[in-house]
Tab-separated table of N, CA and C in Angstrom:
chain	number	residue	atom	x	y	z
A	1	MET	N	-15.504	0.053	5.229
A	1	MET	CA	-14.211	-0.044	4.453
A	1	MET	C	-13.955	-1.391	4.357
A	2	LEU	N	-13.547	-1.878	3.201
A	2	LEU	CA	-13.218	-3.250	3.005
A	2	LEU	C	-11.940	-3.653	3.851
A	3	ASN	N	-11.898	-4.641	4.272
A	3	ASN	CA	-10.842	-5.248	5.090
A	3	ASN	C	-10.005	-6.275	4.188
A	4	PHE	N	-8.862	-6.375	3.911
A	4	PHE	CA	-8.056	-7.320	3.374
A	4	PHE	C	-7.328	-7.938	4.389
A	5	HIS	N	-6.991	-9.489	4.128
A	5	HIS	CA	-6.154	-10.195	4.850
A	5	HIS	C	-5.166	-11.102	4.202
A	6	PHE	N	-4.038	-10.165	4.320
A	6	PHE	CA	-2.872	-10.587	3.535
A	6	PHE	C	-1.864	-11.311	4.585
A	7	LEU	N	-2.096	-10.873	6.079
A	7	LEU	CA	-1.358	-11.168	7.068
A	7	LEU	C	-1.909	-12.311	7.739
A	8	CYS	N	-1.269	-13.150	8.460
A	8	CYS	CA	-2.032	-14.081	9.298
A	8	CYS	C	-2.387	-13.403	10.521
A	9	PRO	N	-3.416	-13.819	11.296
A	9	PRO	CA	-3.842	-13.255	12.526
A	9	PRO	C	-2.690	-12.989	13.518
A	10	HIS	N	-1.706	-13.892	13.708
A	10	HIS	CA	-0.562	-13.721	14.561
A	10	HIS	C	0.263	-12.369	14.347
A	11	HIS	N	0.569	-12.470	13.018
A	11	HIS	CA	1.472	-11.597	12.490
A	11	HIS	C	0.827	-10.106	12.600
A	12	ARG	N	-0.447	-9.967	12.278
A	12	ARG	CA	-1.130	-8.794	12.218
A	12	ARG	C	-1.061	-8.361	13.585
A	13	ARG	N	-1.282	-9.097	14.716
A	13	ARG	CA	-1.489	-8.630	16.037
A	13	ARG	C	0.018	-8.246	16.476
A	14	TRP	N	0.948	-8.878	16.073
A	14	TRP	CA	2.360	-8.496	16.315
A	14	TRP	C	2.850	-7.077	15.782
A	15	LEU	N	2.380	-6.908	14.430
A	15	LEU	CA	2.581	-5.695	13.692
A	15	LEU	C	1.840	-4.426	14.256
A	16	SER	N	0.652	-4.902	14.716
A	16	SER	CA	-0.126	-3.790	15.441
A	16	SER	C	0.196	-3.304	16.973
A	17	ALA	N	1.021	-3.890	17.445
A	17	ALA	CA	1.636	-3.902	18.797
A	17	ALA	C	2.857	-3.281	18.639
A	18	THR	N	3.567	-3.259	17.535
A	18	THR	CA	4.923	-2.561	17.228
A	18	THR	C	4.886	-1.875	15.980
A	19	PRO	N	4.289	-0.735	16.106
A	19	PRO	CA	4.212	0.183	14.980
A	19	PRO	C	5.666	0.407	14.222
A	20	GLU	N	6.731	0.548	14.831
A	20	GLU	CA	8.040	0.842	14.010
A	20	GLU	C	8.552	-0.337	13.428
A	21	ALA	N	8.112	-1.789	13.957
A	21	ALA	CA	8.222	-2.760	13.242
A	21	ALA	C	7.494	-2.856	11.965
A	22	ALA	N	6.118	-2.403	12.063
A	22	ALA	CA	5.409	-2.529	10.990
A	22	ALA	C	5.793	-1.688	9.956
A	23	ALA	N	6.166	-0.400	10.168
A	23	ALA	CA	6.757	0.396	9.065
A	23	ALA	C	7.755	-0.259	8.484
A	24	ASN	N	8.755	-0.821	9.117
A	24	ASN	CA	9.878	-1.496	8.371
A	24	ASN	C	9.258	-2.504	7.448
A	25	PHE	N	8.458	-3.390	8.219
A	25	PHE	CA	7.908	-4.642	7.398
A	25	PHE	C	7.130	-4.010	6.267
A	26	SER	N	6.493	-3.056	6.064
A	26	SER	CA	5.724	-2.561	5.094
A	26	SER	C	6.757	-1.913	3.890
A	27	LEU	N	7.760	-1.473	4.171
A	27	LEU	CA	8.803	-0.971	3.199
A	27	LEU	C	9.261	-2.438	2.568
A	28	GLU	N	9.590	-3.367	3.448
A	28	GLU	CA	10.203	-4.615	2.940
A	28	GLU	C	9.378	-5.258	2.133
A	29	ALA	N	7.896	-5.243	2.456
A	29	ALA	CA	6.975	-6.235	1.708
A	29	ALA	C	6.758	-5.353	0.355
A	30	TYR	N	6.753	-4.033	0.384
A	30	TYR	CA	6.509	-3.404	-0.918
A	30	TYR	C	7.763	-3.517	-1.731
A	31	SER	N	9.012	-3.484	-1.533
A	31	SER	CA	10.256	-3.884	-2.234
A	31	SER	C	10.081	-5.252	-2.776
A	32	ARG	N	9.585	-6.385	-1.966
A	32	ARG	CA	9.668	-7.521	-2.482
A	32	ARG	C	8.672	-7.645	-3.553
A	33	GLY	N	7.557	-7.054	-3.230
A	33	GLY	CA	6.479	-6.765	-4.187
A	33	GLY	C	6.916	-6.336	-5.553
A	34	LEU	N	7.361	-5.354	-5.598
A	34	LEU	CA	8.000	-4.391	-6.597
A	34	LEU	C	8.920	-5.485	-7.483
A	35	TYR	N	9.853	-6.060	-6.973
A	35	TYR	CA	10.693	-6.792	-7.160
A	35	TYR	C	9.973	-8.016	-8.073
A	36	LEU	N	9.274	-8.593	-7.340
A	36	LEU	CA	8.457	-10.108	-8.154
A	36	LEU	C	7.642	-9.334	-9.453
A	37	ALA	N	7.031	-8.114	-9.240
A	37	ALA	CA	6.431	-7.659	-10.304
A	37	ALA	C	7.060	-7.332	-11.399
A	38	GLU	N	8.303	-6.797	-11.312
A	38	GLU	CA	9.344	-6.632	-12.429
A	38	GLU	C	9.767	-7.917	-13.118
A	39	ARG	N	9.525	-8.953	-12.399
A	39	ARG	CA	9.903	-10.218	-12.906
A	39	ARG	C	8.775	-10.983	-13.370
A	40	ARG	N	7.561	-10.304	-13.512
A	40	ARG	CA	6.272	-10.869	-13.960
A	40	ARG	C	5.742	-12.033	-13.092
A	41	ASN	N	6.004	-12.317	-11.668
A	41	ASN	CA	5.771	-13.028	-10.933
A	41	ASN	C	4.424	-12.544	-10.149
A	42	TYR	N	3.409	-12.301	-10.736
A	42	TYR	CA	2.330	-11.357	-10.413
A	42	TYR	C	1.603	-12.104	-8.969
A	43	LEU	N	1.462	-13.291	-9.000
A	43	LEU	CA	0.730	-13.895	-7.927
A	43	LEU	C	1.425	-13.554	-6.507
A	44	ASP	N	2.756	-13.821	-6.645
A	44	ASP	CA	3.413	-13.580	-5.485
A	44	ASP	C	3.702	-12.184	-5.104
A	45	ALA	N	3.692	-11.473	-6.244
A	45	ALA	CA	3.896	-9.770	-6.131
A	45	ALA	C	2.605	-9.334	-5.491
A	46	ILE	N	1.481	-10.033	-5.646
A	46	ILE	CA	0.013	-9.370	-4.988
A	46	ILE	C	0.144	-9.880	-3.641
A	47	LYS	N	0.658	-10.879	-3.330
A	47	LYS	CA	1.009	-11.269	-1.807
A	47	LYS	C	1.807	-10.285	-1.018
A	48	GLN	N	2.726	-9.908	-1.590
A	48	GLN	CA	3.788	-9.012	-0.944
A	48	GLN	C	2.982	-7.577	-1.039
A	49	ALA	N	2.595	-6.976	-2.003
A	49	ALA	CA	2.213	-6.093	-2.361
A	49	ALA	C	0.718	-5.869	-1.237
A	50	GLY	N	0.015	-6.849	-1.047
A	50	GLY	CA	-1.141	-6.923	-0.334
A	50	GLY	C	-0.560	-6.784	1.268
A	51	ALA	N	0.606	-7.531	1.743
A	51	ALA	CA	0.824	-7.375	2.898
A	51	ALA	C	1.619	-5.897	3.176
A	52	ALA	N	2.109	-5.166	2.266
A	52	ALA	CA	2.677	-3.924	2.423
A	52	ALA	C	1.383	-2.985	2.665
A	53	PHE	N	0.466	-3.210	1.849
A	53	PHE	CA	-0.796	-2.310	1.916
A	53	PHE	C	-1.556	-2.435	3.346
A	54	GLU	N	-1.689	-3.858	3.777
A	54	GLU	CA	-2.354	-4.007	5.044
A	54	GLU	C	-1.392	-3.517	6.256
A	55	THR	N	-0.217	-3.758	6.165
A	55	THR	CA	0.720	-3.294	7.049
A	55	THR	C	0.696	-1.817	7.102
A	56	SER	N	0.668	-1.157	5.921
A	56	SER	CA	0.620	0.501	5.999
A	56	SER	C	-0.769	0.970	6.536
A	57	GLN	N	-1.631	0.220	6.337
A	57	GLN	CA	-2.898	0.432	7.170
A	57	GLN	C	-2.911	0.311	8.485
A	58	ILE	N	-2.250	-0.631	9.061
A	58	ILE	CA	-1.849	-0.740	10.377
A	58	ILE	C	-1.180	0.533	11.008
A	59	VAL	N	-0.109	0.908	10.152
A	59	VAL	CA	0.814	1.814	10.613
A	59	VAL	C	-0.003	3.241	10.698
A	60	VAL	N	-0.709	3.411	9.650
A	60	VAL	CA	-1.654	4.700	9.818
A	60	VAL	C	-2.709	4.864	10.985
A	61	GLU	N	-3.198	3.505	11.229
A	61	GLU	CA	-4.135	3.468	12.317
A	61	GLU	C	-3.525	3.455	13.654
A	62	GLN	N	-2.444	3.026	13.989
A	62	GLN	CA	-1.708	2.956	15.219
A	62	GLN	C	-0.881	4.231	15.532
A	63	LYS	N	-0.245	4.948	14.660
A	63	LYS	CA	0.637	5.764	15.103
A	63	LYS	C	-0.325	6.961	15.619
A	64	THR	N	0.249	7.785	16.494
A	64	THR	CA	-0.325	8.932	17.121
A	64	THR	C	0.164	10.136	16.346
A	65	ARG	N	0.904	10.209	15.524
A	65	ARG	CA	1.569	11.022	14.796
A	65	ARG	C	1.585	10.674	13.320
A	66	VAL	N	0.670	10.798	12.395
A	66	VAL	CA	0.846	10.049	10.988
A	66	VAL	C	1.745	11.245	10.185
A	67	THR	N	2.749	10.609	9.484
A	67	THR	CA	3.738	11.453	8.683
A	67	THR	C	3.357	11.538	7.311
A	68	ALA	N	3.857	12.342	6.691
A	68	ALA	CA	3.816	12.300	5.026
A	68	ALA	C	4.479	10.999	4.604
A	69	ALA	N	5.463	10.568	5.156
A	69	ALA	CA	6.074	9.097	4.562
A	69	ALA	C	5.071	8.007	4.815
A	70	ASN	N	4.308	7.866	5.903
A	70	ASN	CA	3.271	7.047	6.259
A	70	ASN	C	2.324	7.035	5.125
A	71	ILE	N	1.970	8.217	4.946
A	71	ILE	CA	0.857	8.330	3.937
A	71	ILE	C	1.207	8.065	2.546
A	72	ASN	N	2.420	8.234	2.140
A	72	ASN	CA	3.191	7.996	0.822
A	72	ASN	C	3.238	6.414	0.938
A	73	CYS	N	3.748	5.786	1.789
A	73	CYS	CA	3.733	4.221	1.844
A	73	CYS	C	2.379	3.568	1.794
A	74	LEU	N	1.282	4.089	2.051
A	74	LEU	CA	-0.108	3.667	2.207
A	74	LEU	C	-0.579	3.826	0.722
A	75	ALA	N	-0.294	4.818	-0.010
A	75	ALA	CA	-0.546	5.072	-1.391
A	75	ALA	C	0.459	4.450	-2.326
A	76	ASP	N	1.599	4.292	-2.182
A	76	ASP	CA	2.628	3.471	-2.889
A	76	ASP	C	1.993	1.986	-2.813
A	77	ALA	N	1.667	1.536	-1.813
A	77	ALA	CA	1.223	-0.026	-1.620
A	77	ALA	C	-0.183	-0.192	-2.300
A	78	GLY	N	-1.033	0.770	-1.912
A	78	GLY	CA	-2.370	0.673	-2.771
A	78	GLY	C	-2.153	0.779	-4.281
A	79	VAL	N	-1.289	1.455	-4.826
A	79	VAL	CA	-1.299	1.678	-6.224
A	79	VAL	C	-0.702	0.372	-6.725
A	80	LEU	N	0.365	-0.082	-6.191
A	80	LEU	CA	1.160	-1.187	-6.685
A	80	LEU	C	-0.064	-2.464	-6.684
A	81	LEU	N	-0.688	-2.498	-5.496
A	81	LEU	CA	-1.464	-3.652	-5.305
A	81	LEU	C	-2.742	-3.812	-6.101
A	82	ALA	N	-3.201	-2.355	-6.524
A	82	ALA	CA	-4.436	-2.285	-7.571
A	82	ALA	C	-3.984	-2.631	-8.987
A	83	GLN	N	-2.694	-2.022	-9.444
A	83	GLN	CA	-2.012	-2.343	-10.588
A	83	GLN	C	-1.777	-3.671	-10.843
A	84	LEU	N	-1.311	-4.530	-9.990
A	84	LEU	CA	-1.133	-6.088	-9.954
A	84	LEU	C	-2.411	-6.629	-9.971
A	85	LEU	N	-3.498	-6.134	-9.262
A	85	LEU	CA	-4.728	-7.006	-9.275
A	85	LEU	C	-5.269	-6.774	-10.745
A	86	TYR	N	-5.174	-5.480	-11.335
A	86	TYR	CA	-5.735	-5.300	-12.868
A	86	TYR	C	-4.836	-5.951	-13.729
A	87	GLN	N	-3.446	-6.359	-13.631
A	87	GLN	CA	-2.764	-7.075	-14.382
A	87	GLN	C	-3.196	-8.422	-14.545
A	88	VAL	N	-3.775	-8.992	-13.388
A	88	VAL	CA	-4.234	-10.395	-13.670
A	88	VAL	C	-5.807	-10.595	-13.588
A	89	GLU	N	-6.349	-9.323	-14.184
A	89	GLU	CA	-7.617	-9.400	-14.413
A	89	GLU	C	-8.609	-9.400	-13.509
A	90	GLU	N	-8.150	-8.790	-12.271
A	90	GLU	CA	-9.028	-8.784	-11.044
A	90	GLU	C	-9.551	-7.353	-10.737
A	91	ALA	N	-10.401	-6.850	-11.668
A	91	ALA	CA	-10.764	-5.456	-11.682
A	91	ALA	C	-11.542	-5.070	-10.398
A	92	ARG	N	-12.442	-5.877	-9.995
A	92	ARG	CA	-13.332	-5.601	-8.757
A	92	ARG	C	-12.584	-5.372	-7.574
A	93	PHE	N	-11.595	-6.335	-7.408
A	93	PHE	CA	-10.566	-6.326	-6.315
A	93	PHE	C	-9.835	-5.121	-6.296
A	94	ALA	N	-9.323	-5.037	-7.570
A	94	ALA	CA	-8.332	-3.609	-7.605
A	94	ALA	C	-9.239	-2.363	-7.374
A	95	ARG	N	-10.618	-2.261	-7.764
A	95	ARG	CA	-11.218	-1.129	-7.310
A	95	ARG	C	-11.458	-1.083	-5.890
A	96	ALA	N	-11.861	-2.230	-5.052
A	96	ALA	CA	-11.791	-2.419	-3.871
A	96	ALA	C	-10.699	-1.851	-3.059
A	97	VAL	N	-9.454	-2.054	-3.576
A	97	VAL	CA	-8.208	-1.594	-2.711
A	97	VAL	C	-8.175	-0.272	-2.909
A	98	LEU	N	-8.558	0.247	-4.093
A	98	LEU	CA	-8.413	1.838	-4.284
A	98	LEU	C	-9.484	2.573	-3.381
A	99	ALA	N	-10.663	2.073	-3.405
A	99	ALA	CA	-11.590	2.367	-2.532
A	99	ALA	C	-11.283	2.639	-0.952
A	100	SER	N	-10.514	1.352	-0.506
A	100	SER	CA	-10.296	1.237	0.703
A	100	SER	C	-9.201	2.315	1.015
A	101	ALA	N	-8.319	2.572	0.434
A	101	ALA	CA	-7.286	3.479	0.464
A	101	ALA	C	-7.943	4.803	0.365
A	102	ILE	N	-8.790	5.328	-0.374
A	102	ILE	CA	-9.177	6.549	-0.406
A	102	ILE	C	-10.210	6.871	0.760
A	103	ALA	N	-10.904	5.683	1.235
A	103	ALA	CA	-11.514	5.747	2.475
A	103	ALA	C	-10.830	6.254	3.810
A	104	ARG	N	-9.645	5.556	3.847
A	104	ARG	CA	-8.463	5.856	4.942
A	104	ARG	C	-8.169	7.244	4.761
A	105	PHE	N	-7.637	7.759	3.594
A	105	PHE	CA	-7.308	9.042	3.316
A	105	PHE	C	-8.443	10.031	3.736
A	106	GLU	N	-9.752	9.737	3.185
A	106	GLU	CA	-10.875	10.567	3.715
A	106	GLU	C	-10.840	10.755	5.243
A	107	GLN	N	-10.504	9.766	5.939
A	107	GLN	CA	-10.473	9.866	7.508
A	107	GLN	C	-9.442	10.781	7.882
A	108	LEU	N	-8.323	10.713	7.137
A	108	LEU	CA	-7.121	11.485	7.561
A	108	LEU	C	-7.500	12.979	7.167
A	109	LEU	N	-8.165	13.113	6.236
A	109	LEU	CA	-8.510	14.654	5.704
A	109	LEU	C	-9.231	15.410	6.920
A	110	VAL	N	-10.309	14.319	7.332
A	110	VAL	CA	-11.342	14.926	8.400
A	110	VAL	C	-10.698	15.421	9.430
A	111	ILE	N	-9.538	14.499	10.102
A	111	ILE	CA	-8.743	14.974	11.347
A	111	ILE	C	-7.868	15.908	10.944
A	112	GLY	N	-7.553	16.202	9.732
A	112	GLY	CA	-6.565	17.529	9.326
A	112	GLY	C	-5.131	17.116	9.335
A	113	VAL	N	-4.943	15.519	8.961
A	113	VAL	CA	-3.376	15.195	8.868
A	113	VAL	C	-2.962	15.249	7.516
A	114	GLU	N	-1.714	16.016	7.379
A	114	GLU	CA	-0.997	16.280	6.284
A	114	GLU	C	-1.946	16.224	5.060
A	115	ARG	N	-2.532	17.365	4.800
A	115	ARG	CA	-3.685	17.608	3.779
A	115	ARG	C	-3.204	17.356	2.399
A	116	GLU	N	-1.928	18.173	2.114
A	116	GLU	CA	-1.480	18.065	0.856
A	116	GLU	C	-0.947	16.747	0.310
A	117	THR	N	-0.256	16.062	1.293
A	117	THR	CA	0.167	14.663	0.985
A	117	THR	C	-0.988	13.604	0.630
A	118	VAL	N	-2.055	13.808	1.570
A	118	VAL	CA	-3.112	12.848	1.560
A	118	VAL	C	-4.134	13.136	0.042
A	119	LEU	N	-4.054	14.381	-0.240
A	119	LEU	CA	-4.666	14.707	-1.480
A	119	LEU	C	-3.814	14.242	-2.753
A	120	LEU	N	-2.535	14.084	-2.597
A	120	LEU	CA	-1.858	13.860	-3.767
A	120	LEU	C	-1.808	12.258	-3.747
A	121	GLY	N	-1.994	11.477	-2.695
A	121	GLY	CA	-2.092	10.137	-2.463
A	121	GLY	C	-3.355	9.729	-2.989
A	122	CYS	N	-4.527	10.466	-2.915
A	122	CYS	CA	-5.856	10.106	-3.445
A	122	CYS	C	-5.724	10.513	-4.901
A	123	GLN	N	-4.941	11.381	-5.524
A	123	GLN	CA	-5.053	11.763	-6.891
A	123	GLN	C	-4.275	10.381	-7.414
A	124	ARG	N	-3.116	10.109	-7.003
A	124	ARG	CA	-2.542	8.812	-7.428
A	124	ARG	C	-3.332	7.593	-7.469
A	125	LEU	N	-4.136	7.372	-6.436
A	125	LEU	CA	-4.831	6.301	-6.523
A	125	LEU	C	-6.053	6.405	-7.475
A	126	LEU	N	-6.645	7.525	-7.662
A	126	LEU	CA	-7.684	7.832	-8.748
A	126	LEU	C	-7.080	7.494	-10.111
A	127	GLU	N	-5.982	7.902	-10.235
A	127	GLU	CA	-5.238	7.939	-11.866
A	127	GLU	C	-5.146	6.251	-12.183
A	128	VAL	N	-4.866	5.627	-11.050
A	128	VAL	CA	-4.846	4.066	-11.268
A	128	VAL	C	-6.041	3.684	-11.682
A	129	GLY	N	-7.050	3.953	-11.110
A	129	GLY	CA	-8.612	3.608	-11.553
A	129	GLY	C	-8.874	4.137	-12.717
A	130	LYS	N	-8.681	5.187	-13.141
A	130	LYS	CA	-9.096	5.832	-14.397
A	130	LYS	C	-8.490	5.173	-15.610
A	131	THR	N	-7.275	4.599	-15.434
A	131	THR	CA	-6.565	4.066	-16.721
A	131	THR	C	-5.651	2.800	-16.063
A	132	PRO	N	-6.394	1.929	-15.723
A	132	PRO	CA	-5.597	0.766	-15.162
A	132	PRO	C	-4.819	0.131	-16.110
A	133	GLY	N	-5.000	-0.078	-17.482
A	133	GLY	CA	-4.039	-0.683	-18.425
A	133	GLY	C	-2.922	0.439	-18.426
A	134	ALA	N	-2.951	1.720	-18.371
A	134	ALA	CA	-1.775	2.387	-18.583
A	134	ALA	C	-0.798	2.598	-17.483
A	135	ALA	N	-1.121	2.189	-16.388
A	135	ALA	CA	-0.364	2.022	-15.237
A	135	ALA	C	0.554	0.936	-14.944
A	136	ALA	N	1.318	0.821	-15.901
A	136	ALA	CA	2.143	-0.539	-15.996
A	136	ALA	C	2.972	-0.664	-14.872
A	137	VAL	N	3.180	-1.976	-14.366
A	137	VAL	CA	3.842	-2.300	-13.172
A	137	VAL	C	5.275	-2.155	-13.561
A	138	ASN	N	5.490	-2.662	-14.824
A	138	ASN	CA	6.862	-2.673	-15.312
A	138	ASN	C	7.380	-1.463	-15.600
A	139	ALA	N	6.680	-0.411	-15.911
A	139	ALA	CA	7.173	0.922	-16.233
A	139	ALA	C	8.085	1.462	-15.232
A	140	GLY	N	8.262	1.137	-14.212
A	140	GLY	CA	9.256	2.078	-13.179
A	140	GLY	C	8.453	2.898	-12.638
A	141	ALA	N	7.046	2.658	-12.444
A	141	ALA	CA	6.283	3.884	-11.711
A	141	ALA	C	6.545	4.063	-10.321
A	142	HIS	N	7.128	3.031	-9.637
A	142	HIS	CA	7.269	2.939	-8.337
A	142	HIS	C	8.565	3.302	-7.969
A	143	ALA	N	8.767	3.611	-6.598
A	143	ALA	CA	10.307	4.138	-6.149
A	143	ALA	C	11.159	2.763	-6.102
A	144	SER	N	12.263	2.760	-6.321
A	144	SER	CA	13.170	1.708	-6.270
A	144	SER	C	13.690	1.438	-4.870
A	145	ARG	N	14.030	0.335	-4.636
A	145	ARG	CA	14.420	-0.010	-3.007
A	145	ARG	C	15.188	1.162	-2.505
A	146	SER	N	16.349	1.664	-3.316
A	146	SER	CA	17.226	2.543	-2.847
A	146	SER	C	16.382	3.976	-2.291
A	147	GLN	N	15.383	3.985	-2.924
A	147	GLN	CA	14.628	5.275	-2.613
A	147	GLN	C	13.608	5.280	-1.482
A	148	LEU	N	13.489	3.846	-1.215
A	148	LEU	CA	12.639	3.547	-0.040
A	148	LEU	C	13.215	3.553	1.345
A	149	THR	N	14.626	3.356	1.276
A	149	THR	CA	15.267	3.149	2.438
A	149	THR	C	15.290	4.576	3.426
A	150	GLY	N	14.698	4.460	4.607
A	150	GLY	CA	14.619	5.696	5.479
A	150	GLY	C	13.529	6.353	5.363
A	151	GLN	N	12.444	5.977	4.713
A	151	GLN	CA	11.413	6.949	4.404
A	151	GLN	C	10.491	6.916	5.568
A	152	ILE	N	10.210	5.902	6.356
A	152	ILE	CA	9.225	5.824	7.569
A	152	ILE	C	10.156	6.307	8.784
A	153	HIS	N	9.177	7.081	9.335
A	153	HIS	CA	9.813	7.647	10.741
A	153	HIS	C	8.843	7.278	11.909
């Protein structure tokens, strides 16, 4: 599985040690990434979406009980990051993000975690890969900040 490094090593260690803080940070970074994408500040949005994606992976890796909300956050961050990478014509990296998220979901399926949610997350990721141009970042395809509040447990 491809490793992405949007977080500095110190921040990554801290988030790995505090899963609840990681869950909150992931939501905040996703929200900032979405905000920046809506304003067409794609490079900064990629940094934030990447931090959300990497942190969501930490949450899924560290939690003893992975919830549907954790899975949805990983899918949301993966979709946003891939869309942004397609937007700046980095299709190879976008496909790597999608493959990384799907590989993580595969692991969750094997251990039997939230099967329906995992499959829906995979479907969303695959849709982005099929029609990268049609999945417009600015079309409001992602949850608004008000919808994100309180989704991570």
